[in-house]
Coordinates of C-alpha atoms and ligand atoms in Angstrom, one line a residue:
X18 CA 23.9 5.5 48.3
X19 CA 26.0 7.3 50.6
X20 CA 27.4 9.1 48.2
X21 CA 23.7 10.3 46.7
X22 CA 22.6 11.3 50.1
X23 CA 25.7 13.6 50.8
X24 CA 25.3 15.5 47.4
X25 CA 22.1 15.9 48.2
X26 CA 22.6 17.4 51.7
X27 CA 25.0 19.5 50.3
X28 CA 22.7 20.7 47.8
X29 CA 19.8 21.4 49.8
X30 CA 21.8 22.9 52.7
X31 CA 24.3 24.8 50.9
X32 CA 23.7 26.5 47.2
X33 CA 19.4 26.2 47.2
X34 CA 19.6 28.3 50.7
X35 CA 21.9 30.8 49.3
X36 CA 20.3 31.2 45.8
X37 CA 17.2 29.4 45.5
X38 CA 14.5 31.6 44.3
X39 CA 12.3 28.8 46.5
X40 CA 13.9 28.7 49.2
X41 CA 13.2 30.7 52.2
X42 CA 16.1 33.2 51.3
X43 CA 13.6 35.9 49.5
X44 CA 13.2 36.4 53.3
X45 CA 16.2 38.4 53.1
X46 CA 13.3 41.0 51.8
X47 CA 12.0 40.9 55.2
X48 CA 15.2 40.8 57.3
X49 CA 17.0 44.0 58.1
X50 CA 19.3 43.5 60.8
X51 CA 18.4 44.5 64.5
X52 CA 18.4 47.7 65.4
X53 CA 22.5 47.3 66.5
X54 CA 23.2 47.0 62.8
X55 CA 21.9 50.7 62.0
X56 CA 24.9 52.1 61.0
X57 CA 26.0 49.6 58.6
X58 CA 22.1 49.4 57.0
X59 CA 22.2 53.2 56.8
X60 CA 25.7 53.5 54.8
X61 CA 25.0 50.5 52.5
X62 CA 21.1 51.6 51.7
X63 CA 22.8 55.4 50.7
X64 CA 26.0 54.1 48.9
X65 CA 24.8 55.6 45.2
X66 CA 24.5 58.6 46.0
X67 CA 27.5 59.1 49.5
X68 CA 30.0 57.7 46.7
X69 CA 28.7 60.4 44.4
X70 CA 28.7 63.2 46.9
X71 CA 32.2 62.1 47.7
X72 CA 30.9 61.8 51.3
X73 CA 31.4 58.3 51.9
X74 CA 34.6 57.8 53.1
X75 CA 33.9 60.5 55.6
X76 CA 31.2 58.1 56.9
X77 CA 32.5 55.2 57.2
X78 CA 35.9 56.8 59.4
X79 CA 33.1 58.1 61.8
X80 CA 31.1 54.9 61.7
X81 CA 31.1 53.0 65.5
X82 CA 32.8 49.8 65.9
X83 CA 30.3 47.3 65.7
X84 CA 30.8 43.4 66.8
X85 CA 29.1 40.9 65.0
X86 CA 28.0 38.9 67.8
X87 CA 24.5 40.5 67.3
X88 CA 23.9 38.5 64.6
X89 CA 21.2 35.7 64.6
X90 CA 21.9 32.5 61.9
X91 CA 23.5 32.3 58.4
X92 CA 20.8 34.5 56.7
X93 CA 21.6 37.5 58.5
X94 CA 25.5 36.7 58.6
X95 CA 25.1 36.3 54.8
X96 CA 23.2 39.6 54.6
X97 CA 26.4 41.6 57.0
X98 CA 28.3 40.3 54.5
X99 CA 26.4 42.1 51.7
X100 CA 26.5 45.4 53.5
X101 CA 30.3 45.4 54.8
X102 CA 31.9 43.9 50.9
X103 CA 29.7 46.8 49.4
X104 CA 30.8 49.7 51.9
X105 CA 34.3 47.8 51.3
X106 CA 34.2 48.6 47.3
X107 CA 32.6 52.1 47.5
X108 CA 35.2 53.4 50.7
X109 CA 38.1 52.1 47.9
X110 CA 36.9 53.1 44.4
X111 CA 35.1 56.4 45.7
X112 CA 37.8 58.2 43.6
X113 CA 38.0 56.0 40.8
X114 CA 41.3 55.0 40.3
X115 CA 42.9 57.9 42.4
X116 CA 44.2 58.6 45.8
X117 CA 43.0 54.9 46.6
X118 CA 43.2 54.3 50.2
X119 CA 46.3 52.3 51.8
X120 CA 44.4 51.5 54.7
X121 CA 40.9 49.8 55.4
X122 CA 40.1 51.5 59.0
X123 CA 39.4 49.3 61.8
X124 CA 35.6 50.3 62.3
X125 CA 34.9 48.6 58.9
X126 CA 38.2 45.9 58.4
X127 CA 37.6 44.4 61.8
X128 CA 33.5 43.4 61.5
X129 CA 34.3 42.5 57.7
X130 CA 37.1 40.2 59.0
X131 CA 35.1 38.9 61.8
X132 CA 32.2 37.7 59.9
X133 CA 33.8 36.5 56.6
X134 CA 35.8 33.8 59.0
X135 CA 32.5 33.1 60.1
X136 CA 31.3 32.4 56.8
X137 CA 34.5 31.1 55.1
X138 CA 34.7 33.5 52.9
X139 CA 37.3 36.4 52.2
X140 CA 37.2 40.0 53.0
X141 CA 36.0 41.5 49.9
X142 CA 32.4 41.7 47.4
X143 CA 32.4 38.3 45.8
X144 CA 29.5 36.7 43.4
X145 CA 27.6 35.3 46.1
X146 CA 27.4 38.6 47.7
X147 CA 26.5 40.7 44.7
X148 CA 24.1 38.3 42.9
X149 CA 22.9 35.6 44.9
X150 CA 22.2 37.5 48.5
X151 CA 21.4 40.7 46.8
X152 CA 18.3 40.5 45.4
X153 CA 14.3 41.0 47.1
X154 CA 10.5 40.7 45.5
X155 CA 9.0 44.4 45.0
X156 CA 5.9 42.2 45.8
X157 CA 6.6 38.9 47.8
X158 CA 3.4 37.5 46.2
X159 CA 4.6 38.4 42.6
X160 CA 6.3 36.6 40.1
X161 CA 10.7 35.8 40.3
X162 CA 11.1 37.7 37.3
X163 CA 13.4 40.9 36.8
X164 CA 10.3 43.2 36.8
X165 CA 9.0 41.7 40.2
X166 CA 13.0 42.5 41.5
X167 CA 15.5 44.7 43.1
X168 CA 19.1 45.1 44.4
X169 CA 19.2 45.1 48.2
X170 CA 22.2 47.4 48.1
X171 CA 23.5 48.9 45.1
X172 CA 26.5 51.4 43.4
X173 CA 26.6 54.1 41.1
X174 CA 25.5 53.2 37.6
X175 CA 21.3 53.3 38.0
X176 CA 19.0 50.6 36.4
X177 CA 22.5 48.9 34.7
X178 CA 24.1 48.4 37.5
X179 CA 20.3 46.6 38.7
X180 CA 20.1 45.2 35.5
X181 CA 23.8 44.0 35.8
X182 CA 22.8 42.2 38.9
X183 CA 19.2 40.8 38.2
X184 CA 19.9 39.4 35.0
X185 CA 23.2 37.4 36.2
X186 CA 20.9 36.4 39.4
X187 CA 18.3 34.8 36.2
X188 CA 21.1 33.1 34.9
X189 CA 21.4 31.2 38.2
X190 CA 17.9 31.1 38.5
X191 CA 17.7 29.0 35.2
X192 CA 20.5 26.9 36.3
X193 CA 19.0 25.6 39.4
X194 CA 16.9 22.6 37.8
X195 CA 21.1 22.1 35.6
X196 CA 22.1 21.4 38.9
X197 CA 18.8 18.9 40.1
X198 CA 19.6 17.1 36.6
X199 CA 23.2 16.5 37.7
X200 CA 22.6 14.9 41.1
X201 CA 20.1 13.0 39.5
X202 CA 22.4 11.7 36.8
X203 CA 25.2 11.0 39.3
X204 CA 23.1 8.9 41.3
X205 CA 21.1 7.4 37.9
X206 CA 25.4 6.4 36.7
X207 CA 25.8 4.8 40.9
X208 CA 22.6 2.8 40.3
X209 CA 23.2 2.0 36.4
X210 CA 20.0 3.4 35.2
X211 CA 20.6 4.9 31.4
X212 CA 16.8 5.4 31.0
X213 CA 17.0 8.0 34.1
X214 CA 20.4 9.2 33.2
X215 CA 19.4 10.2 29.7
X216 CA 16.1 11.8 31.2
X217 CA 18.9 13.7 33.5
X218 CA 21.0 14.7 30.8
X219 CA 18.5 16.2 28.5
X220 CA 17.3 18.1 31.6
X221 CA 20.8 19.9 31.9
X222 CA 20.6 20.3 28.2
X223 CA 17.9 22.5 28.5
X224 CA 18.3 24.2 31.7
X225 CA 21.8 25.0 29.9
X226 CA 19.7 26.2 27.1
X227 CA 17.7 28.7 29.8
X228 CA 20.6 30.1 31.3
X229 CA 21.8 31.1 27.2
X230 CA 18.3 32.7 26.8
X231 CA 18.4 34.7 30.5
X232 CA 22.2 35.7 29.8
X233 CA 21.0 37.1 26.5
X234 CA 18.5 39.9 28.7
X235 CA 21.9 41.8 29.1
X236 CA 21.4 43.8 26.3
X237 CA 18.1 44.9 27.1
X238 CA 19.2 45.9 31.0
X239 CA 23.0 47.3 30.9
X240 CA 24.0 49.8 28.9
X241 CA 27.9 49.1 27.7
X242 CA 29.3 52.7 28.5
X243 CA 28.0 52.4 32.1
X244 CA 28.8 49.5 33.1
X245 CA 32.5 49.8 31.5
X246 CA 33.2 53.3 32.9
X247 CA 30.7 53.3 36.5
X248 CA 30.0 50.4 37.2
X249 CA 33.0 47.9 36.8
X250 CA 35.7 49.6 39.3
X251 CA 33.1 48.8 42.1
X252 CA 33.6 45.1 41.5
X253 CA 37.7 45.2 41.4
X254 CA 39.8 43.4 43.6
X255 CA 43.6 44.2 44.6
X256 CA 45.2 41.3 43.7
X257 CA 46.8 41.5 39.9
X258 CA 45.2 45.1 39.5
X259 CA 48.0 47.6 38.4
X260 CA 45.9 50.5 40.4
X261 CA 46.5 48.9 43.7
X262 CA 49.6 46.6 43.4
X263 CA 50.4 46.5 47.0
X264 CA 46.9 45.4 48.1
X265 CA 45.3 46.5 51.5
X266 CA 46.2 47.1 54.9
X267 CA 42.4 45.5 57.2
X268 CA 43.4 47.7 60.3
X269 CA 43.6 46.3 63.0
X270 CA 43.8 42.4 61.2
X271 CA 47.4 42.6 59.8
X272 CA 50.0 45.2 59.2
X273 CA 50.8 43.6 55.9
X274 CA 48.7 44.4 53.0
X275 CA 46.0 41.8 51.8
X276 CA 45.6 41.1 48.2
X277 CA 42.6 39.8 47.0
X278 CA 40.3 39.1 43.5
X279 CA 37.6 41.6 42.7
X280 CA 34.0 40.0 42.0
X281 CA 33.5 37.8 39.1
X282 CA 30.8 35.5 38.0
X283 CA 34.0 32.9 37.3
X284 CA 33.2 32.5 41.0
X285 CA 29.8 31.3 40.3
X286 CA 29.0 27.5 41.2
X287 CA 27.0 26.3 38.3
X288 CA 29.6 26.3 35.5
X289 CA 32.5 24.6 37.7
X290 CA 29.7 22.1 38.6
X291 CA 28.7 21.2 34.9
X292 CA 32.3 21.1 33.9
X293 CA 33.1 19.0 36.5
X294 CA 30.0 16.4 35.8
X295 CA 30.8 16.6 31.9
X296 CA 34.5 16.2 32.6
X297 CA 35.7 19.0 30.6
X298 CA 39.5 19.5 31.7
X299 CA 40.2 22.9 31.2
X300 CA 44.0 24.2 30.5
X301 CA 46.6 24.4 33.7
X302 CA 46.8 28.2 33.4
X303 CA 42.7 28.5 33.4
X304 CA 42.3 25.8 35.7
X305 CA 44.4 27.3 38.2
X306 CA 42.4 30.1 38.3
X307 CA 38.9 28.7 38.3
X308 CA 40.2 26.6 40.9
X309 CA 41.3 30.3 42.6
X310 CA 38.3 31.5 42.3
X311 CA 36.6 28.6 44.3
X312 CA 38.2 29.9 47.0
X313 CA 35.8 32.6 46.9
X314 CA 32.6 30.4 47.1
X315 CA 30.9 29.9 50.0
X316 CA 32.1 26.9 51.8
X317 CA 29.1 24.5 50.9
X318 CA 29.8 25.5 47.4
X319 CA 33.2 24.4 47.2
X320 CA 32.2 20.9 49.3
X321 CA 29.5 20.0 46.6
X322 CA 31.8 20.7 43.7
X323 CA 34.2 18.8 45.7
X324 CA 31.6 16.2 45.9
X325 CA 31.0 15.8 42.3
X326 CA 34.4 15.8 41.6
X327 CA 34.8 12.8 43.4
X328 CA 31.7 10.9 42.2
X329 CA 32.1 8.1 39.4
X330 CA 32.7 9.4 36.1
X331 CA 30.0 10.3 33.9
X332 CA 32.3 10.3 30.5
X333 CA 33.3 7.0 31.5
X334 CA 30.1 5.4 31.8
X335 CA 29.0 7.3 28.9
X336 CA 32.2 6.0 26.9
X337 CA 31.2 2.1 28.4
X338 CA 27.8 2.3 27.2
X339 CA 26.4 0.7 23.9
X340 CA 23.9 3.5 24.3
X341 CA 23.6 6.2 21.2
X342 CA 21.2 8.2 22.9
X343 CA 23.4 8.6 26.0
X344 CA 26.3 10.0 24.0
X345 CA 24.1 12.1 21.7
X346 CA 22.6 13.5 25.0
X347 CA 26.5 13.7 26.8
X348 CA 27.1 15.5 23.5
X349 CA 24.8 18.2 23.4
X350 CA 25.5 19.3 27.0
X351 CA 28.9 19.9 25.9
X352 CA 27.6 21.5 23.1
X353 CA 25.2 23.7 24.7
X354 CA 28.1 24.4 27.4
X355 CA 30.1 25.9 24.8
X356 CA 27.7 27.5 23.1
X357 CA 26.8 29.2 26.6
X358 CA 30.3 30.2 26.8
X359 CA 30.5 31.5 23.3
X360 CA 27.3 33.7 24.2
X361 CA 29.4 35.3 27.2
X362 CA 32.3 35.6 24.7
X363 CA 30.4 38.1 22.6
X364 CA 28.5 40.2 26.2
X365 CA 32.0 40.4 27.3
X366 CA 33.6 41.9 24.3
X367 CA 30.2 44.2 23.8
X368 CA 30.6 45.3 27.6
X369 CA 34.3 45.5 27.6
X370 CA 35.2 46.6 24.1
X371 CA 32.2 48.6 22.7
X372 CA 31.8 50.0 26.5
X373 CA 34.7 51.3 26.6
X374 CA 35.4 53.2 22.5
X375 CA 31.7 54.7 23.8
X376 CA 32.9 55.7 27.5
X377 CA 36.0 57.0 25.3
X378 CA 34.0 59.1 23.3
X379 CA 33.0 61.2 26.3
X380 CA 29.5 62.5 26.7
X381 CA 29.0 60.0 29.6
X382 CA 28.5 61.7 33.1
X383 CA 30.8 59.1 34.9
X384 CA 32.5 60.1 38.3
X385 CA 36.1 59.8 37.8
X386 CA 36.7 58.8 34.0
X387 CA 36.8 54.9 32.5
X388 CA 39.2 53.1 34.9
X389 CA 42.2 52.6 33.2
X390 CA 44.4 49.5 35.2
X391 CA 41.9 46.9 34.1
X392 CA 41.6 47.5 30.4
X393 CA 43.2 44.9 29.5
X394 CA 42.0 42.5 32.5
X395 CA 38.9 40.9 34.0
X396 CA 37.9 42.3 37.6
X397 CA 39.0 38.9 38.2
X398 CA 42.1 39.4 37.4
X399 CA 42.7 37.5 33.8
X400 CA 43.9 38.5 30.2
X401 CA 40.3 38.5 29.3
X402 CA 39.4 36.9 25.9
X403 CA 42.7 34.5 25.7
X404 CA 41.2 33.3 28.8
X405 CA 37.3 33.1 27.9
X406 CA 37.9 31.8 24.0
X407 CA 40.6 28.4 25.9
X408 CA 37.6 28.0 28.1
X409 CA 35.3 27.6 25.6
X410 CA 37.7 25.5 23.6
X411 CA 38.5 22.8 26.3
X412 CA 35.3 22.4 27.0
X413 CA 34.3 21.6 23.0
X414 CA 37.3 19.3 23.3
X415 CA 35.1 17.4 25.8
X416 CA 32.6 16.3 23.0
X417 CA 32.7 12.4 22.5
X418 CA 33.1 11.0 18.7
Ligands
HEM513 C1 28.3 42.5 31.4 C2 28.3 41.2 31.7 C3 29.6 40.4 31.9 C4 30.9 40.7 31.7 C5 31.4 42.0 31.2 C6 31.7 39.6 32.1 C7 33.0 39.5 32.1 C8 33.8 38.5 32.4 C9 35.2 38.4 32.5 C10 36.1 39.6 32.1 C11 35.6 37.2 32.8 C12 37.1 36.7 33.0 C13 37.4 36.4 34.5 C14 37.7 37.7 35.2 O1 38.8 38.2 35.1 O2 36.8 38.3 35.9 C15 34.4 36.4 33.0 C16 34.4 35.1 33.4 C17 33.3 34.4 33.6 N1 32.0 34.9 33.6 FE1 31.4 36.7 33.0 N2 30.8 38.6 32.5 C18 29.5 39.1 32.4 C19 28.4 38.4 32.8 C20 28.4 37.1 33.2 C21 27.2 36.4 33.6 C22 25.8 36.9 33.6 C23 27.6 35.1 33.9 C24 26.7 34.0 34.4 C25 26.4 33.8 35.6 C26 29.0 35.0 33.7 C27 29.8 33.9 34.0 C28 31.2 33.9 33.8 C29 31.9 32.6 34.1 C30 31.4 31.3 34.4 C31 33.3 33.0 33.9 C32 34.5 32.1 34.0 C33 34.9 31.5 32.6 C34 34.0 30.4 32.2 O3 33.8 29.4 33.0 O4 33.6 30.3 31.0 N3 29.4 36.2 33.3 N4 33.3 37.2 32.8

């Protein structure tokens, strides 16, 4: 019981307040930081179109150095974050991939430094930042659907890069009652109740199901050739990215250059916490870096998969049971896992591949040309598809005879 009532803290406390769309968070809408925070609010709101100008950079070396004392609870901490990753990304990739800064100047490393400790989470735009903070109601009465929704800060690259954004933010949104079913199933396995556990798997079936249907709204909201030549250098990292091999100098934080993994939705919570309650063991070369890329969750994130990871075994109990239902359910969340994961398979090669023979073909009015350094590699950092395709395998492997 302990157990249940820790996951459920976790849970309620952690992911729902970051990314539930019933949570209190749409209040983000509301909540501009004070006055103090001008600056920052003024940069971030005008990043399209300073980036575009080339004028950025010029405005963030002038900008006043702010302290992040000013700043009242997690909700606005979360939203600083938001601001400072994303003038982070445009003051780096304003260029494209040339004369890329060494140095991150003091007036924006030190604040971004300051309030990611804070937070637990490192200095640079990760999924939690882009997609689950970064998102308000046009009407707060309205619907949560991507009509009724906009970016709270956004880059170069129009309605895609919006589209980009809401649609991965419906993915999680479909996820949410996935990740009810689970802690109901994990405390349904600690009181040995199949009847409820079954109910709890077919739940994450279909909420699994959901996030396959929302995933498939890319097509209708990204174009290929934009997000693959504008909008993906705004979500790249400098660790494992040829373009910036040394990584960055955070003035003022260390003289040595930091290296760290651009944005990815690897980093997002809900497929590390299926795999982990469906017990799908992963290769050692992916699983060390899915397990790298929990290091850029937020804290709460990482404890609840923690959490799960240490509850009893669901395979087990599904492997001790007489029951056929259970492993028919057990089965088709596997199944609908993979399936899931061969949906992304085929985005990711449309948004990579196509996006890039189209952004080749010219004609596009792109800043700086298709980025180069990551065309073979993930803004994460991996040899994409060898990567994606032994996901997707290891976690068919999981399916019970
Ligand atoms: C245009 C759309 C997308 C593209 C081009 C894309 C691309 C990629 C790439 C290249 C990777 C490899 C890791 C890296 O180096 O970053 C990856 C991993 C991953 N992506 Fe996406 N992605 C897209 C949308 C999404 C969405 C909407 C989700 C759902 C929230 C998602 C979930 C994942 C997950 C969970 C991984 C880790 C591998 C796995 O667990 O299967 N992606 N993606």
């Amino acid at each position: 019981m302990v157990l249940s009532f820790r996951i459920h803290c976790l849970w309620s406390g952690g992911f729902f307040m970051v990314s539930s769309p019933n949570s209190s968070v749409s209040g983000f809408r509301e909540q501009e930081l004070s006055h103090y925070y001008m600056p920052w609010m003024e940069i971030a709101s005008n990043l399209p179109l300073m980036i575009e100008n080339h004028e950025l950079r010029v405005r963030v070396d002038t900008m006043p150095l702010l302290s992040c004392h000013f700043l009242k609870g997690h909700r606005e901490q979360y939203l600083a974050h938001l601001l400072l990753s994303c003038i982070t990304m445009g003051y780096v990739w304003q260029e494209g991939e040339k004369h890329i800064p060494k140095v991150l100047p003091r007036n924006l490393a030190l604040p971004f430094v300051e309030i990611s400790r804070t937070l637990g989470l490192p200095p640079i735009l990760v999924h939690s930042d882009l997609v689950l903070t970064n998102w308000k109601k046009k009407d707060p009465n309205g619907p949560l659907e991507i009509r009724n929704l906009d970016t709270i800060v956004s880059f170069p690259g129009g309605e895609s890069l919006k589209g980009f954004v809401l649609v991965t933010l419906l993915v999680e949104k479909a996820a949410v009652p996935g990740i009810k079913a689970l802690v109901k199933a994990i405390n349904a396995i600690l009181q040995s109740n199949e009847d409820v556990l079954l109910q709890a798997l077919q739940q994450l079936r279909t909420s699994i199901d959901e996030m396959a249907k929302a995933l498939r709204q890319m097509h209708d909201y990204v174009d290929p050739a934009i997000f693959y030549a504008v909008i993906r250098i705004f979500l790249s990292g400098w660790q494992d990215n040829p373009a910036i091999p040394d990584g960055l100098i955070y003035e003022g934080v260390s003289e040595e250059p930091l290296k760290y993994s651009g944005g990815s939705a690897a980093q997002s919570t809900v497929f590390h916490a299926f795999d982990e309650l469906l017990g799908v063991c992963h290769s050692k070369e992916s699983t060390t870096f899915l397990h790298r890329m929990r290091e850029y969750m937020p804290p709460s994130h990482r404890a609840f998969l923690e959490e799960i990871h240490s509850a009893p075994s669901l395979k087990e109990f599904i492997l001790s049971s007489r029951s056929c239902l259970l492993h028919e359910a057990y089965n088709q969340c596997v199944k609908a896992l993979a399936e899931l994961r061969s949906h992304h398979i085929n985005i990711v090669a449309k948004y990579l591949l196509t996006g890039a023979a189209k952004a080749k073909d010219g004609g596009l009015d792109c800043l700086t040309g298709p980025p180069q350094a990551l065309a073979e590699k993930g803004t994460g950092g991996t040899v994409v598809f060898s990567f994606l395709k032994s996901v997707r395998n290891t976690t068919l492997e999981g399916i019970i005879d």
